[in-house]
Amino acid sequence: MSSTNDQTHHSLIAGAPVAGTDGTTRAVDPARNAASGPEFSLLDNGQVAEATRAAADAFAGFRTVTPEARAAFLETAAERIEQSGAEIIANAMRETGLPEARLQGELARTANQLRLFAKVARAGDHHGVRIEPALPDRKPLPRPDLRQRTLPLGPVAVFGASNFPLAFSVAGGDTASALAAGCPVVVKAHNAHPATSLLVGQALSAAVADHGLPAGVFSLVYGRGNAIGQALVSDPRIKAVGFTGSRRGGTALMATAAARPEPIPVFAEMSSVNPVFVLPSAIAGGRDALADGFVTSLNGSAGQLCTAPGLLFVPEGSDGDDLVSRVTEKLSAAAGTTMLTPDICSARVDGEKTLASVDGVGELGRGGDGDGSNAPAPAVYTTDVETFAKSPELSDEVFGAVCLVVRYASAGQLPSVAAELEGQLTATVWIGAGSDTDTGSGADHQSARDLLEALELRAGRVLFNGWPTGVDVGDAMVHGGPYPATSDGRSTSVGAAAIERFLRPVVYQNVPEALLPAPVRGHNPWNLTRRVDGATVVAGEEENA
Amino acid sequence: MSSTNDQTHHSLIAGAPVAGTDGTTRAVDPARNAASGPEFSLLDNGQVAEATRAAADAFAGFRTVTPEARAAFLETAAERIEQSGAEIIANAMRETGLPEARLQGELARTANQLRLFAKVARAGDHHGVRIEPALPDRKPLPRPDLRQRTLPLGPVAVFGASNFPLAFSVAGGDTASALAAGCPVVVKAHNAHPATSLLVGQALSAAVADHGLPAGVFSLVYGRGNAIGQALVSDPRIKAVGFTGSRRGGTALMATAAARPEPIPVFAEMSSVNPVFVLPSAIAGGRDALADGFVTSLNGSAGQLCTAPGLLFVPEGSDGDDLVSRVTEKLSAAAGTTMLTPDICSARVDGEKTLASVDGVGELGRGGDGDGSNAPAPAVYTTDVETFAKSPELSDEVFGAVCLVVRYASAGQLPSVAAELEGQLTATVWIGAGSDTDTGSGADHQSARDLLEALELRAGRVLFNGWPTGVDVGDAMVHGGPYPATSDGRSTSVGAAAIERFLRPVVYQNVPEALLPAPVRGHNPWNLTRRVDGATVVAGEEENA
């Protein structure tokens, strides 16, 4: 991308710029509340079909490449993003107000995610192979030869998130996992960070070309937010949707997808207040560190993390009072930082006002406003558990550094409170040392057990003695959870298992060996771990099946 | 169940009869077109909540039992159904018109399915365990201890199918897989076979009691079809739906589920015409056997199988003409058999009329009407591939023994025809000997390869040189496929993988060992095959993780 502002930039469809005919947009530098950077032309809804057609055309060629070819492509994408790292980070700072260190970490995570999915593609467990060889002598009926594997769903539409301009955006987890599955991807750029998006999109497109893949494997489209989003999700060539954003945005896409002549799955990560339950044993000591950790988790990235703690349950009594006053004290020394966009900032300010207006809710403390525009002070409110239980609106997400401290009389109250919560991405329990031993003893052991049984039904991730912000990207992570944390809790958008969202099974019955696809052939040419007659046969250890 | 007709029978909620307040229904013996058997009281919509409440109450106790306890329960259910086998089959014959031999096979399959899911529950691969032990020294950040497993979704509503009164009904595959996952089940009895349903429901309830499980693990409800179905799917305690039936019925449930405050997944198996492509090499010889096999597959169970062949693609030319005349000849010797209900019969008769009225479609041949009511003659129509390609209505399912033979000029026409088909449960290719060798030679090899690449994208099962009816129930089967074959092609309703529909992942981060659930504990007390650091560790071969 040119670094001058003179040129108008365009959507990148199958590797080539395509000028939009629906006007232009520019980013807003949220720290200055002023338009910033070059213009980007916007596609009208009809032009979106150029990208989906290219994706559909690319599908046949892309889905059939070898695991090695797909993995090498993802690794090149990671390298090319790293090569453009300095320019990407400079633009992202200007467009999002996020600090350099955070964006450097996010860029590294983005590259690591692409490399994780390269590893996933190469290992090939996602092919999900299940083989039952023919049993011609079985009674009462012979068994045919049956070989199951997964196939990619087809072109996927991905909506970049405002709050992770790299790791949940153009080449983020949705894109990486869809590509690893063999699905071409059309990304709708988030209009809050258009230049960042283009630089990453150019890196991805270059990787497509480097490996001689069909150009339509990747496109990046700019358009007016809701309209182009609906057009993309309505397009019959699109077979699945990845989205990270607001509950309103996600549910609108879910409705559109469900109303199509051919309904398609929407994987939307939307809304979570990430309750944290501090058990009495956790604050017999160590309250200062706990207060520190909480304020850091709450106020990091201006509270604009999907997993930021929005509810903190603290026991009544002197230890609880002491914890709360330490939180208040540390908060007063903290300052707001620039939020991503003026709209997100004003929604957060309004959300705080609504929270403050509820009967029985009082302000506990707040920090200072940050420098520049759109940097409201972090704030903490408080109420009692009875008020909380009867006021469902107190569980609504306020996206930003706003938390409600709920004081409770007895840990026995917590499981039923937890059971009534909406679906969450995370739920956290703090318990004191002495309760976390193999003996199962300790003051809060039974409370923690009961709470865990309630929380595992309400969240995708349950953690102990830590803070929910910071999501490890690996084989075992779940970033998901029951509605409305996500549209459908049966999947994760972070970690290796995210690839499973974009696959479906097919079985081959008595298909001649010469016609079988590689994953299910008898001599296992891709060296996959497979199930044979219901038992797992690890790669390299099998007999021919 | 009493075998007299004097008594009114009722819904079976958590093991106890509950009289419905919305009138009564009786079965219709389709062979006589006359009401038959005892009365069954119908629940009004409000009464449905008794069953869902019992299911929700049973969830906590049921989801936490050991694999062995869940497996033993499913095995007892199989035994109890077999013990009532004679009475079940006698009632099913009267209520469905299906012949004894077919129902005996279906009863055996139903018991085998329950035993398969007992095996699945015992092996425990569905727990999907992924472990990443803590790496305190990892840079730049330590890795927490992460342990992923699956949890059951909660109470599941199952809608029994008309055409499989046992294997896809009260204790059918949906019920068996949901129970194996740990989900309580509320079955909506199909009003076409209420006595059959009650006998099977009593067997299941008895198995629940035998094992001391919470009574709400299973309920069977009778009600007016659409209304009670909508009430069940709207109930907030229901977390997923299994359905086998018509496209209209399935899409109505999908719409209701999507419109809930908390949307839930609907696994609906709906509509499929199961195209069969006969390549030229397949009819150089052996045409008589091919014609025989086709007529048997078409006319079995009066064509009322989800996988019955509704489209047969045959080459033009003398070999094709000969195959078609043999089909016509064998068909003329075949007779209709009693269909399941008068409504299904009249829909099939209307469907045939619609098919016959399309320009360019002609009747090829028909059999004789069967004895008794509701036994229309099997019929075959024909058209050319150009007419087929421009008439989408020719791909609509006619549920019954009606097939359209499509004549094509060249095998090269078939892949594009296949690519335009709606989603299917099955797609079949017949190819001649000499083309199915490892050398990949043979006249139709390339045609078959191209066709397979098109068909695997349109169907859940692709088979060669066989007939699609008859679904093997095991580890590798897929009974699913893209919409409208099912609501969402990412799962199967038959075979071991059906359990995955009712599960979602959750990850435990730094949870103390004493509080961890058994599947993810370090010493692997359930002896599960698990992933550790991304590598599969087969049960019995692991180090502690």
PDB file of C-alpha atoms in Angstrom, chain A residues 71-297:
ATOM      1  CA  ALA A  71       0.555 -25.681   5.267  1.00  0.00           C
ATOM      2  CA  ALA A  72       3.334 -24.038   3.266  1.00  0.00           C
ATOM      3  CA  PHE A  73       0.887 -21.384   2.043  1.00  0.00           C
ATOM      4  CA  LEU A  74      -0.173 -20.542   5.599  1.00  0.00           C
ATOM      5  CA  GLU A  75       3.455 -20.310   6.682  1.00  0.00           C
ATOM      6  CA  THR A  76       4.235 -17.933   3.832  1.00  0.00           C
ATOM      7  CA  ALA A  77       1.254 -15.817   4.850  1.00  0.00           C
ATOM      8  CA  ALA A  78       2.723 -15.590   8.359  1.00  0.00           C
ATOM      9  CA  GLU A  79       6.125 -14.582   6.974  1.00  0.00           C
ATOM     10  CA  ARG A  80       4.703 -11.956   4.660  1.00  0.00           C
ATOM     11  CA  ILE A  81       2.701 -10.401   7.492  1.00  0.00           C
ATOM     12  CA  GLU A  82       5.817 -10.288   9.635  1.00  0.00           C
ATOM     13  CA  GLN A  83       7.753  -8.695   6.751  1.00  0.00           C
ATOM     14  CA  SER A  84       5.160  -5.903   6.599  1.00  0.00           C
ATOM     15  CA  GLY A  85       5.025  -5.753  10.381  1.00  0.00           C
ATOM     16  CA  ALA A  86       6.370  -2.264  10.920  1.00  0.00           C
ATOM     17  CA  GLU A  87       4.007  -0.663   8.414  1.00  0.00           C
ATOM     18  CA  ILE A  88       1.054  -2.718   9.659  1.00  0.00           C
ATOM     19  CA  ILE A  89       1.673  -1.692  13.260  1.00  0.00           C
ATOM     20  CA  ALA A  90       2.120   1.995  12.399  1.00  0.00           C
ATOM     21  CA  ASN A  91      -1.198   2.034  10.569  1.00  0.00           C
ATOM     22  CA  ALA A  92      -2.965   0.033  13.249  1.00  0.00           C
ATOM     23  CA  MET A  93      -1.803   2.447  15.960  1.00  0.00           C
ATOM     24  CA  ARG A  94      -3.195   5.361  13.995  1.00  0.00           C
ATOM     25  CA  GLU A  95      -6.467   3.622  13.170  1.00  0.00           C
ATOM     26  CA  THR A  96      -7.260   1.945  16.499  1.00  0.00           C
ATOM     27  CA  GLY A  97      -5.560   3.946  19.221  1.00  0.00           C
ATOM     28  CA  LEU A  98      -4.068   0.707  20.561  1.00  0.00           C
ATOM     29  CA  PRO A  99      -0.519   1.019  21.877  1.00  0.00           C
ATOM     30  CA  GLU A 100       2.501  -0.296  19.995  1.00  0.00           C
ATOM     31  CA  ALA A 101       3.411  -3.051  22.451  1.00  0.00           C
ATOM     32  CA  ARG A 102      -0.094  -4.485  22.351  1.00  0.00           C
ATOM     33  CA  LEU A 103      -0.099  -4.448  18.558  1.00  0.00           C
ATOM     34  CA  GLN A 104       3.325  -6.057  18.358  1.00  0.00           C
ATOM     35  CA  GLY A 105       2.052  -8.851  20.562  1.00  0.00           C
ATOM     36  CA  GLU A 106      -1.056  -9.149  18.433  1.00  0.00           C
ATOM     37  CA  LEU A 107       0.956  -9.306  15.226  1.00  0.00           C
ATOM     38  CA  ALA A 108       3.083 -12.096  16.664  1.00  0.00           C
ATOM     39  CA  ARG A 109      -0.051 -13.918  17.744  1.00  0.00           C
ATOM     40  CA  THR A 110      -1.548 -13.540  14.266  1.00  0.00           C
ATOM     41  CA  ALA A 111       1.532 -15.054  12.649  1.00  0.00           C
ATOM     42  CA  ASN A 112       1.593 -17.818  15.278  1.00  0.00           C
ATOM     43  CA  GLN A 113      -2.042 -18.629  14.582  1.00  0.00           C
ATOM     44  CA  LEU A 114      -1.302 -19.039  10.886  1.00  0.00           C
ATOM     45  CA  ARG A 115       1.606 -21.322  11.798  1.00  0.00           C
ATOM     46  CA  LEU A 116      -0.576 -23.290  14.226  1.00  0.00           C
ATOM     47  CA  PHE A 117      -3.064 -23.943  11.438  1.00  0.00           C
ATOM     48  CA  ALA A 118      -0.217 -24.880   9.102  1.00  0.00           C
ATOM     49  CA  LYS A 119       0.685 -27.514  11.689  1.00  0.00           C
ATOM     50  CA  VAL A 120      -2.960 -28.577  11.955  1.00  0.00           C
ATOM     51  CA  ALA A 121      -3.251 -28.861   8.171  1.00  0.00           C
ATOM     52  CA  ARG A 122      -0.036 -30.865   7.966  1.00  0.00           C
ATOM     53  CA  ALA A 123      -0.975 -33.284  10.759  1.00  0.00           C
ATOM     54  CA  GLY A 124      -4.373 -33.786   9.180  1.00  0.00           C
ATOM     55  CA  ASP A 125      -6.350 -34.997  12.202  1.00  0.00           C
ATOM     56  CA  HIS A 126      -9.162 -32.742  10.995  1.00  0.00           C
ATOM     57  CA  HIS A 127      -9.761 -35.146   8.101  1.00  0.00           C
ATOM     58  CA  GLY A 128     -11.549 -37.197  10.743  1.00  0.00           C
ATOM     59  CA  VAL A 129     -10.956 -40.476   8.947  1.00  0.00           C
ATOM     60  CA  ARG A 130     -13.022 -43.471  10.082  1.00  0.00           C
ATOM     61  CA  ILE A 131     -12.603 -46.704   8.156  1.00  0.00           C
ATOM     62  CA  GLU A 132     -14.637 -49.895   8.358  1.00  0.00           C
ATOM     63  CA  PRO A 133     -13.252 -52.379   5.863  1.00  0.00           C
ATOM     64  CA  ALA A 134     -15.706 -54.658   4.079  1.00  0.00           C
ATOM     65  CA  LEU A 135     -16.876 -57.750   5.958  1.00  0.00           C
ATOM     66  CA  PRO A 136     -18.298 -59.923   3.167  1.00  0.00           C
ATOM     67  CA  ASP A 137     -19.120 -62.764   5.546  1.00  0.00           C
ATOM     68  CA  ARG A 138     -20.917 -60.734   8.215  1.00  0.00           C
ATOM     69  CA  LYS A 139     -24.398 -62.032   9.155  1.00  0.00           C
ATOM     70  CA  PRO A 140     -27.209 -61.282   8.581  1.00  0.00           C
ATOM     71  CA  LEU A 141     -25.803 -58.869   5.971  1.00  0.00           C
ATOM     72  CA  PRO A 142     -22.297 -58.299   4.625  1.00  0.00           C
ATOM     73  CA  ARG A 143     -20.688 -55.020   5.621  1.00  0.00           C
ATOM     74  CA  PRO A 144     -19.671 -52.782   2.722  1.00  0.00           C
ATOM     75  CA  ASP A 145     -16.340 -50.986   2.719  1.00  0.00           C
ATOM     76  CA  LEU A 146     -16.971 -47.639   4.463  1.00  0.00           C
ATOM     77  CA  ARG A 147     -14.505 -44.757   4.608  1.00  0.00           C
ATOM     78  CA  GLN A 148     -15.439 -41.471   6.221  1.00  0.00           C
ATOM     79  CA  ARG A 149     -13.517 -38.218   5.945  1.00  0.00           C
ATOM     80  CA  THR A 150     -14.348 -34.530   6.176  1.00  0.00           C
ATOM     81  CA  LEU A 151     -14.644 -32.005   3.371  1.00  0.00           C
ATOM     82  CA  PRO A 152     -14.464 -28.210   3.558  1.00  0.00           C
ATOM     83  CA  LEU A 153     -17.853 -26.488   3.388  1.00  0.00           C
ATOM     84  CA  GLY A 154     -16.959 -24.042   0.603  1.00  0.00           C
ATOM     85  CA  PRO A 155     -16.361 -20.267   0.540  1.00  0.00           C
ATOM     86  CA  VAL A 156     -16.472 -18.629   3.975  1.00  0.00           C
ATOM     87  CA  ALA A 157     -17.292 -14.988   4.773  1.00  0.00           C
ATOM     88  CA  VAL A 158     -15.239 -13.514   7.623  1.00  0.00           C
ATOM     89  CA  PHE A 159     -16.055 -10.268   9.410  1.00  0.00           C
ATOM     90  CA  GLY A 160     -13.057  -8.561  10.959  1.00  0.00           C
ATOM     91  CA  ALA A 161     -13.386  -7.427  14.585  1.00  0.00           C
ATOM     92  CA  SER A 162     -12.844  -3.862  15.715  1.00  0.00           C
ATOM     93  CA  ASN A 163     -10.983  -4.800  18.877  1.00  0.00           C
ATOM     94  CA  PHE A 164      -8.406  -7.134  17.377  1.00  0.00           C
ATOM     95  CA  PRO A 165      -7.359  -5.462  14.112  1.00  0.00           C
ATOM     96  CA  LEU A 166      -4.943  -8.319  13.451  1.00  0.00           C
ATOM     97  CA  ALA A 167      -5.649 -11.489  15.448  1.00  0.00           C
ATOM     98  CA  PHE A 168      -9.445 -11.518  14.857  1.00  0.00           C
ATOM     99  CA  SER A 169      -9.422  -9.696  11.566  1.00  0.00           C
ATOM    100  CA  VAL A 170      -8.234 -10.104   7.958  1.00  0.00           C
ATOM    101  CA  ALA A 171      -5.764 -12.920   8.633  1.00  0.00           C
ATOM    102  CA  GLY A 172      -7.092 -13.775  12.088  1.00  0.00           C
ATOM    103  CA  GLY A 173      -8.262 -17.030  13.565  1.00  0.00           C
ATOM    104  CA  ASP A 174     -11.420 -17.368  11.466  1.00  0.00           C
ATOM    105  CA  THR A 175      -9.508 -16.828   8.221  1.00  0.00           C
ATOM    106  CA  ALA A 176      -6.619 -19.079   9.223  1.00  0.00           C
ATOM    107  CA  SER A 177      -8.868 -21.942  10.302  1.00  0.00           C
ATOM    108  CA  ALA A 178     -11.100 -21.673   7.221  1.00  0.00           C
ATOM    109  CA  LEU A 179      -8.093 -21.667   4.895  1.00  0.00           C
ATOM    110  CA  ALA A 180      -6.580 -24.608   6.759  1.00  0.00           C
ATOM    111  CA  ALA A 181      -9.843 -26.477   6.229  1.00  0.00           C
ATOM    112  CA  GLY A 182      -9.674 -25.804   2.483  1.00  0.00           C
ATOM    113  CA  CYS A 183     -12.283 -23.047   2.302  1.00  0.00           C
ATOM    114  CA  PRO A 184     -11.664 -19.906   0.215  1.00  0.00           C
ATOM    115  CA  VAL A 185     -12.258 -16.789   2.309  1.00  0.00           C
ATOM    116  CA  VAL A 186     -13.891 -13.436   1.595  1.00  0.00           C
ATOM    117  CA  VAL A 187     -13.115 -10.966   4.376  1.00  0.00           C
ATOM    118  CA  LYS A 188     -15.275  -7.936   5.013  1.00  0.00           C
ATOM    119  CA  ALA A 189     -12.770  -5.315   6.178  1.00  0.00           C
ATOM    120  CA  HIS A 190     -13.724  -3.467   9.347  1.00  0.00           C
ATOM    121  CA  ASN A 191     -14.126   0.167   8.377  1.00  0.00           C
ATOM    122  CA  ALA A 192     -12.421   1.264  11.602  1.00  0.00           C
ATOM    123  CA  HIS A 193      -9.044   0.006  10.352  1.00  0.00           C
ATOM    124  CA  PRO A 194      -9.040  -0.027   6.549  1.00  0.00           C
ATOM    125  CA  ALA A 195      -5.318   0.549   5.948  1.00  0.00           C
ATOM    126  CA  THR A 196      -4.314  -2.126   8.440  1.00  0.00           C
ATOM    127  CA  SER A 197      -6.724  -4.476   6.703  1.00  0.00           C
ATOM    128  CA  LEU A 198      -5.322  -3.744   3.257  1.00  0.00           C
ATOM    129  CA  LEU A 199      -1.729  -4.331   4.286  1.00  0.00           C
ATOM    130  CA  VAL A 200      -2.612  -7.687   5.814  1.00  0.00           C
ATOM    131  CA  GLY A 201      -4.800  -8.527   2.830  1.00  0.00           C
ATOM    132  CA  GLN A 202      -1.946  -7.769   0.464  1.00  0.00           C
ATOM    133  CA  ALA A 203       0.331 -10.068   2.437  1.00  0.00           C
ATOM    134  CA  LEU A 204      -2.231 -12.882   2.233  1.00  0.00           C
ATOM    135  CA  SER A 205      -2.858 -12.324  -1.479  1.00  0.00           C
ATOM    136  CA  ALA A 206       0.875 -12.403  -2.119  1.00  0.00           C
ATOM    137  CA  ALA A 207       1.103 -15.733  -0.298  1.00  0.00           C
ATOM    138  CA  VAL A 208      -1.692 -17.096  -2.508  1.00  0.00           C
ATOM    139  CA  ALA A 209       0.283 -16.036  -5.583  1.00  0.00           C
ATOM    140  CA  ASP A 210       3.599 -17.308  -4.190  1.00  0.00           C
ATOM    141  CA  HIS A 211       2.148 -20.797  -4.021  1.00  0.00           C
ATOM    142  CA  GLY A 212       0.318 -20.709  -7.347  1.00  0.00           C
ATOM    143  CA  LEU A 213      -3.039 -21.208  -5.690  1.00  0.00           C
ATOM    144  CA  PRO A 214      -6.240 -20.028  -7.404  1.00  0.00           C
ATOM    145  CA  ALA A 215      -6.405 -16.261  -6.874  1.00  0.00           C
ATOM    146  CA  GLY A 216      -9.976 -16.410  -5.520  1.00  0.00           C
ATOM    147  CA  VAL A 217      -8.789 -18.279  -2.427  1.00  0.00           C
ATOM    148  CA  PHE A 218      -8.695 -14.879  -0.732  1.00  0.00           C
ATOM    149  CA  SER A 219     -10.499 -11.564  -1.226  1.00  0.00           C
ATOM    150  CA  LEU A 220     -10.857  -8.483   0.949  1.00  0.00           C
ATOM    151  CA  VAL A 221     -13.909  -6.282   0.429  1.00  0.00           C
ATOM    152  CA  TYR A 222     -14.784  -2.811   1.671  1.00  0.00           C
ATOM    153  CA  GLY A 223     -18.353  -1.636   1.875  1.00  0.00           C
ATOM    154  CA  ARG A 224     -20.943   0.072   4.042  1.00  0.00           C
ATOM    155  CA  GLY A 225     -21.057  -2.099   7.143  1.00  0.00           C
ATOM    156  CA  ASN A 226     -24.499  -3.615   7.516  1.00  0.00           C
ATOM    157  CA  ALA A 227     -25.568  -3.593   3.886  1.00  0.00           C
ATOM    158  CA  ILE A 228     -22.527  -5.321   2.510  1.00  0.00           C
ATOM    159  CA  GLY A 229     -22.532  -7.756   5.398  1.00  0.00           C
ATOM    160  CA  GLN A 230     -26.077  -8.829   4.627  1.00  0.00           C
ATOM    161  CA  ALA A 231     -25.217  -9.104   0.920  1.00  0.00           C
ATOM    162  CA  LEU A 232     -22.254 -11.346   1.697  1.00  0.00           C
ATOM    163  CA  VAL A 233     -24.170 -13.630   4.036  1.00  0.00           C
ATOM    164  CA  SER A 234     -27.102 -13.824   1.607  1.00  0.00           C
ATOM    165  CA  ASP A 235     -24.865 -14.812  -1.300  1.00  0.00           C
ATOM    166  CA  PRO A 236     -25.617 -18.430  -2.269  1.00  0.00           C
ATOM    167  CA  ARG A 237     -21.925 -19.148  -2.900  1.00  0.00           C
ATOM    168  CA  ILE A 238     -21.057 -18.456   0.752  1.00  0.00           C
ATOM    169  CA  LYS A 239     -21.349 -21.616   2.871  1.00  0.00           C
ATOM    170  CA  ALA A 240     -20.383 -20.415   6.371  1.00  0.00           C
ATOM    171  CA  VAL A 241     -19.725 -17.201   8.282  1.00  0.00           C
ATOM    172  CA  GLY A 242     -17.173 -16.208  10.910  1.00  0.00           C
ATOM    173  CA  PHE A 243     -17.910 -13.090  12.923  1.00  0.00           C
ATOM    174  CA  THR A 244     -16.526 -11.386  16.020  1.00  0.00           C
ATOM    175  CA  GLY A 245     -18.391  -8.328  17.226  1.00  0.00           C
ATOM    176  CA  SER A 246     -21.522  -7.081  18.895  1.00  0.00           C
ATOM    177  CA  ARG A 247     -24.558  -9.109  19.872  1.00  0.00           C
ATOM    178  CA  ARG A 248     -26.718  -6.951  17.626  1.00  0.00           C
ATOM    179  CA  GLY A 249     -24.424  -7.439  14.645  1.00  0.00           C
ATOM    180  CA  GLY A 250     -24.064 -11.152  15.207  1.00  0.00           C
ATOM    181  CA  THR A 251     -27.740 -11.874  15.676  1.00  0.00           C
ATOM    182  CA  ALA A 252     -28.559  -9.882  12.517  1.00  0.00           C
ATOM    183  CA  LEU A 253     -26.220 -12.128  10.514  1.00  0.00           C
ATOM    184  CA  MET A 254     -27.677 -15.232  12.184  1.00  0.00           C
ATOM    185  CA  ALA A 255     -31.165 -14.175  11.108  1.00  0.00           C
ATOM    186  CA  THR A 256     -30.034 -13.548   7.536  1.00  0.00           C
ATOM    187  CA  ALA A 257     -28.239 -16.894   7.352  1.00  0.00           C
ATOM    188  CA  ALA A 258     -31.253 -18.785   8.753  1.00  0.00           C
ATOM    189  CA  ALA A 259     -33.603 -17.125   6.247  1.00  0.00           C
ATOM    190  CA  ARG A 260     -31.597 -18.118   3.150  1.00  0.00           C
ATOM    191  CA  PRO A 261     -33.094 -20.700   0.775  1.00  0.00           C
ATOM    192  CA  GLU A 262     -30.107 -22.795   1.906  1.00  0.00           C
ATOM    193  CA  PRO A 263     -29.434 -21.889   5.567  1.00  0.00           C
ATOM    194  CA  ILE A 264     -25.766 -21.797   6.553  1.00  0.00           C
ATOM    195  CA  PRO A 265     -23.943 -21.834   9.897  1.00  0.00           C
ATOM    196  CA  VAL A 266     -22.843 -18.546  11.460  1.00  0.00           C
ATOM    197  CA  PHE A 267     -19.995 -18.730  13.968  1.00  0.00           C
ATOM    198  CA  ALA A 268     -20.480 -15.465  15.818  1.00  0.00           C
ATOM    199  CA  GLU A 269     -18.564 -14.552  18.942  1.00  0.00           C
ATOM    200  CA  MET A 270     -20.594 -11.793  20.514  1.00  0.00           C
ATOM    201  CA  SER A 271     -21.124 -10.928  24.132  1.00  0.00           C
ATOM    202  CA  SER A 272     -19.720 -11.962  27.475  1.00  0.00           C
ATOM    203  CA  VAL A 273     -19.382 -10.380  30.928  1.00  0.00           C
ATOM    204  CA  ASN A 274     -16.884 -12.973  32.182  1.00  0.00           C
ATOM    205  CA  PRO A 275     -17.889 -13.296  35.828  1.00  0.00           C
ATOM    206  CA  VAL A 276     -15.129 -13.693  38.421  1.00  0.00           C
ATOM    207  CA  PHE A 277     -16.045 -15.362  41.723  1.00  0.00           C
ATOM    208  CA  VAL A 278     -13.701 -14.632  44.620  1.00  0.00           C
ATOM    209  CA  LEU A 279     -14.267 -17.250  47.316  1.00  0.00           C
ATOM    210  CA  PRO A 280     -13.651 -16.318  50.967  1.00  0.00           C
ATOM    211  CA  SER A 281     -10.487 -18.415  51.220  1.00  0.00           C
ATOM    212  CA  ALA A 282      -8.928 -16.454  48.348  1.00  0.00           C
ATOM    213  CA  ILE A 283      -8.845 -13.200  50.307  1.00  0.00           C
ATOM    214  CA  ALA A 284      -7.633 -14.366  53.691  1.00  0.00           C
ATOM    215  CA  GLY A 285      -4.330 -13.000  52.375  1.00  0.00           C
ATOM    216  CA  GLY A 286      -2.831 -11.698  49.155  1.00  0.00           C
ATOM    217  CA  ARG A 287      -5.521  -9.074  48.668  1.00  0.00           C
ATOM    218  CA  ASP A 288      -3.157  -6.488  47.276  1.00  0.00           C
ATOM    219  CA  ALA A 289      -1.982  -8.712  44.449  1.00  0.00           C
ATOM    220  CA  LEU A 290      -5.576  -9.663  43.719  1.00  0.00           C
ATOM    221  CA  ALA A 291      -6.639  -6.027  43.494  1.00  0.00           C
ATOM    222  CA  ASP A 292      -3.677  -5.260  41.252  1.00  0.00           C
ATOM    223  CA  GLY A 293      -4.414  -8.164  38.947  1.00  0.00           C
ATOM    224  CA  PHE A 294      -8.051  -7.241  38.680  1.00  0.00           C
ATOM    225  CA  VAL A 295      -7.477  -3.587  37.773  1.00  0.00           C
ATOM    226  CA  THR A 296      -4.858  -4.570  35.191  1.00  0.00           C
ATOM    227  CA  SER A 297      -7.212  -7.129  33.617  1.00  0.00           C
TER     228      SER A 297
END
